Coordinates of C-alpha atoms in Angstrom, one line a residue:
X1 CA -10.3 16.7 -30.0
X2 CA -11.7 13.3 -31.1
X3 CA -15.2 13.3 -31.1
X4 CA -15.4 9.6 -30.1
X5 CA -13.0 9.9 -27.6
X6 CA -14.7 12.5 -25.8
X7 CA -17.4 11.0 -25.8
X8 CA -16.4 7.7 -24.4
X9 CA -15.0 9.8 -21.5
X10 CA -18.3 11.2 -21.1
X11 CA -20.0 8.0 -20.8
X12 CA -16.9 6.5 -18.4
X13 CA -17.8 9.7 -16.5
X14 CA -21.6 8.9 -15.3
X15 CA -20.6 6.1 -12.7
X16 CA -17.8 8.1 -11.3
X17 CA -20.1 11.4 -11.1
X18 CA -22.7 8.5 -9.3
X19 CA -20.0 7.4 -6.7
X20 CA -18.8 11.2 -6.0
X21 CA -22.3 12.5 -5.3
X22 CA -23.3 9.1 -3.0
X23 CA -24.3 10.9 0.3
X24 CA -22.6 8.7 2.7
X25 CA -23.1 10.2 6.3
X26 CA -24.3 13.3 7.9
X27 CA -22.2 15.3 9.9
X28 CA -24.1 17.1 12.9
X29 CA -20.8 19.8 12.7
X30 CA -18.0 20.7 10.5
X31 CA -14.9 18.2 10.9
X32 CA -11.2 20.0 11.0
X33 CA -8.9 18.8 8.7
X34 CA -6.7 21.8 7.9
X35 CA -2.7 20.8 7.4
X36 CA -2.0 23.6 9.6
X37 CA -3.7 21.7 12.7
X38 CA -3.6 18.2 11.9
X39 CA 0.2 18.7 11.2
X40 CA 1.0 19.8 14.7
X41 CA -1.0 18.9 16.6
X42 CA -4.6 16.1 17.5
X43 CA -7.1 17.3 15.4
X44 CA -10.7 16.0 14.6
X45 CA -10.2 14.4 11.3
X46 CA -7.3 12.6 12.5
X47 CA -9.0 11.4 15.4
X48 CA -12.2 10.6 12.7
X49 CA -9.8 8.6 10.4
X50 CA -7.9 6.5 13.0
X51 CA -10.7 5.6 15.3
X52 CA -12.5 4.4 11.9
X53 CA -9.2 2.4 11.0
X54 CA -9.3 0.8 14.3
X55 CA -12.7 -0.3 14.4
X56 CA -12.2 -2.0 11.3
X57 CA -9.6 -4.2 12.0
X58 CA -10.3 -4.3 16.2
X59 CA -11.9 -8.0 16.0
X60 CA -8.2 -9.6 15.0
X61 CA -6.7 -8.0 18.3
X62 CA -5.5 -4.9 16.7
X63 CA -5.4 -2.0 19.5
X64 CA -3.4 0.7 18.1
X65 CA -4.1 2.8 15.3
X66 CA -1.3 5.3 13.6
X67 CA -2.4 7.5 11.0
X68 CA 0.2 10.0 9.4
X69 CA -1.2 13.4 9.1
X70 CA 0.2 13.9 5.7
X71 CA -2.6 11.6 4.1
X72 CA -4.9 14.2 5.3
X73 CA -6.2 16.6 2.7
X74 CA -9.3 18.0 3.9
X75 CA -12.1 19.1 6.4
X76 CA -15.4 18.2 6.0
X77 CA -18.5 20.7 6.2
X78 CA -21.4 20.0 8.5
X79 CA -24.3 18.7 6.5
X80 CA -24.3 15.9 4.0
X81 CA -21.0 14.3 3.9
X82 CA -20.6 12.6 0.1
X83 CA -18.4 10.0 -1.6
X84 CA -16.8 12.5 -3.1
X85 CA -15.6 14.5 0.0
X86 CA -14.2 11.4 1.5
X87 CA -11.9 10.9 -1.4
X88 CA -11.2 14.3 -1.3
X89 CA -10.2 13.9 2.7
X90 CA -8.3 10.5 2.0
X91 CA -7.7 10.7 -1.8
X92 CA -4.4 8.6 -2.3
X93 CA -5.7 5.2 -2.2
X94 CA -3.7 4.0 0.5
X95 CA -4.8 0.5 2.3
X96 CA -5.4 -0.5 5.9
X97 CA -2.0 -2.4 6.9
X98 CA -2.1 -4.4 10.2
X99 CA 1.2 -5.7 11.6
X100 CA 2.5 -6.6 14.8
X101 CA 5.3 -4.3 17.4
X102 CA 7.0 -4.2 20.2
X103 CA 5.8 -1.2 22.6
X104 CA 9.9 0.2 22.0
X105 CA 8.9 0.2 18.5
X106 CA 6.0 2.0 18.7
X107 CA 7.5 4.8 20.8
X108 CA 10.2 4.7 18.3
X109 CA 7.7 5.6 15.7
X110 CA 6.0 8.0 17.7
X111 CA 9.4 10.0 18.5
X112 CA 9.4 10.4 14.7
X113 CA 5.7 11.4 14.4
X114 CA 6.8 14.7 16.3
X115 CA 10.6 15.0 14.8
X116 CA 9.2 17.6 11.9
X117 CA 6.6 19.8 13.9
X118 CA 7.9 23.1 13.2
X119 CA 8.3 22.7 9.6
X120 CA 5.1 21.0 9.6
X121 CA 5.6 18.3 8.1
X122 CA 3.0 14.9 7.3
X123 CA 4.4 12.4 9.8
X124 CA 2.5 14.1 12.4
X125 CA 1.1 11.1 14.5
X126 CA -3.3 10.9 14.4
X127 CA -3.6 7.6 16.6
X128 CA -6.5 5.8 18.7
X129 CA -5.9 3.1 21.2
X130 CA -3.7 5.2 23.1
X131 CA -2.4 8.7 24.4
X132 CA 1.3 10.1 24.3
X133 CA 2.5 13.4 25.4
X134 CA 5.7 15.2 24.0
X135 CA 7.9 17.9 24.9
X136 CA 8.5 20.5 22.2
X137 CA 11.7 21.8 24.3
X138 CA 13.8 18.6 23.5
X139 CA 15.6 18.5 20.5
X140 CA 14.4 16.3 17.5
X141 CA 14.2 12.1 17.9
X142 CA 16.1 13.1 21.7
X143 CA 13.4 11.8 23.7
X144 CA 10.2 14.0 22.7
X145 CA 7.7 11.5 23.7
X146 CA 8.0 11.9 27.2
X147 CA 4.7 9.4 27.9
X148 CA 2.8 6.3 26.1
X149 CA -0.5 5.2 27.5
X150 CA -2.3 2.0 25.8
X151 CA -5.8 1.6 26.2
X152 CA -7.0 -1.2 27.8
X153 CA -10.6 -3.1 29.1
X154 CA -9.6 -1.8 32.7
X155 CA -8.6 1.8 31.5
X156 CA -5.0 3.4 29.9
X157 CA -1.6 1.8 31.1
X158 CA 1.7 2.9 30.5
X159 CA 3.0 1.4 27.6
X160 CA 5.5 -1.9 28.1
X161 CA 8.5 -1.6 25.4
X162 CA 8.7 -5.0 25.6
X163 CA 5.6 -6.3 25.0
X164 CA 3.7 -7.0 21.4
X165 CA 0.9 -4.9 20.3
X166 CA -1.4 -5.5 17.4
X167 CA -1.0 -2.0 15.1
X168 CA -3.4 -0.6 11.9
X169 CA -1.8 1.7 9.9
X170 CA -1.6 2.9 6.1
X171 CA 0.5 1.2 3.1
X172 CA 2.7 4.1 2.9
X173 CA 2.9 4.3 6.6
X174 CA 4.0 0.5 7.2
X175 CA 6.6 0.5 4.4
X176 CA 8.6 3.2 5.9
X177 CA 6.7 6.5 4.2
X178 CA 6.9 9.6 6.0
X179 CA 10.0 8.4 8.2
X180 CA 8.2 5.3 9.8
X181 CA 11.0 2.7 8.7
X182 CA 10.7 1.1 12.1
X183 CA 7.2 -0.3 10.5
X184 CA 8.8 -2.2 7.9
X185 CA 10.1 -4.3 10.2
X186 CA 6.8 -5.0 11.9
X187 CA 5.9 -8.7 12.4
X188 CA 2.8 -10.4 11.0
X189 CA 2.1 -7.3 8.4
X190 CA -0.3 -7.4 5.8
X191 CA -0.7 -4.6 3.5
X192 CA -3.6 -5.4 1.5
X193 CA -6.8 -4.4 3.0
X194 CA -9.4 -2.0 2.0
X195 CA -9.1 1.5 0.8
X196 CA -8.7 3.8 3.8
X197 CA -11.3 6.2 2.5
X198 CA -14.1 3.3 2.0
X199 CA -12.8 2.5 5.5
X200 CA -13.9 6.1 6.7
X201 CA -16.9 5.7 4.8
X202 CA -18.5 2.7 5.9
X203 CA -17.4 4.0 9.8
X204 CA -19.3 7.5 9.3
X205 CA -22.4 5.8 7.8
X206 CA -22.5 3.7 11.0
X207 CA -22.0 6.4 13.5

């Protein structure tokens, strides 16, 4: 080993340690974000992690988040929830993408969100904005998503295929990762807003 060297990464260290340990939030009860549930099926950190990407992004008419369950990598203990633990949750650095879709091509995307359930796979759809129920008896991307409610101020509607919707997803996500290439061809999209995990952050420290 060089000594300088490892000691310059032990300087460079001290912030990071300082960011990692940052108790952010407090969570009143433990948060599930096992693979094995979020993977199949709504689970609590999915739920967390889009309702905080939608709130972030609701003031420019964004109604629909879509979060892949793939970018997923944790739970989160009751007790003091730190830095750390969110990048451990979300640790891939992925952005908040907003774009624009038709109601088609969200189902679209949604029909792939539940294509890979039994070999549990990451494009598991976590969402807020809306409801959608699927039947496990159909074959794959044969017409799975059997119903698509959006929310709205007067309550949940059935979705309109035809009609525009504003959507917040992940990079990866909008560019076509984890099956979603409908996304890419989303109107409007911007890729380049802030880390998803500083998203969750700032959203559990104001809960």
């Amino acid at each position: 080993e060089d000594a300088a060297t490892v000691a310059r990464i032990a300087e460079a260290a001290v912030p990071l340690e300082e960011i990692r340990t940052k108790v952010v939030a407090e969570a009143g009860a433990s948060i599930e974000g096992d693979r094995s549930v979020c993977r199949v099926q709504e689970c609590q950190m999915g739920n967390l992690v889009a309702d905080a990407m939608l709130a972030r992004v609701a003031d420019q008419g964004i109604t629909i988040a879509i979060a892949n369950s793939g970018g997923l990598r944790a739970s989160i203990d009751a007790g003091e929830v730190t830095m750390g633990e969110v990048y451990t949750v979300l640790p891939f650095q992925n952005t908040l993408s907003t774009f624009q879709a038709s109601g088609q091509m969200i189902i679209d995307a949604l029909e792939n969100g539940v294509s890979q359930v039994e070999e549990v796979k990451g494009r598991f759809p976590q969402i807020s904005g809306m409801t959608f129920t699927w039947d496990a008896s159909v074959a794959p991307n044969e017409g799975r998503i059997t119903e698509v409610m959006v929310a709205t101020d007067g309550g949940f509607v059935a979705i309109d295929p035809a009609a525009t919707y504003g959507v917040v997803t992940n990079n990866y996500v909008r560019n076509g990762g984890d099956g979603y290439k409908m996304f890419r061809s989303g109107m409007n999209a911007y890729d380049f807003g802030p880390d998803v995990a500083e998203v969750l952050a700032e959203y559990l420290a104001a809960e």
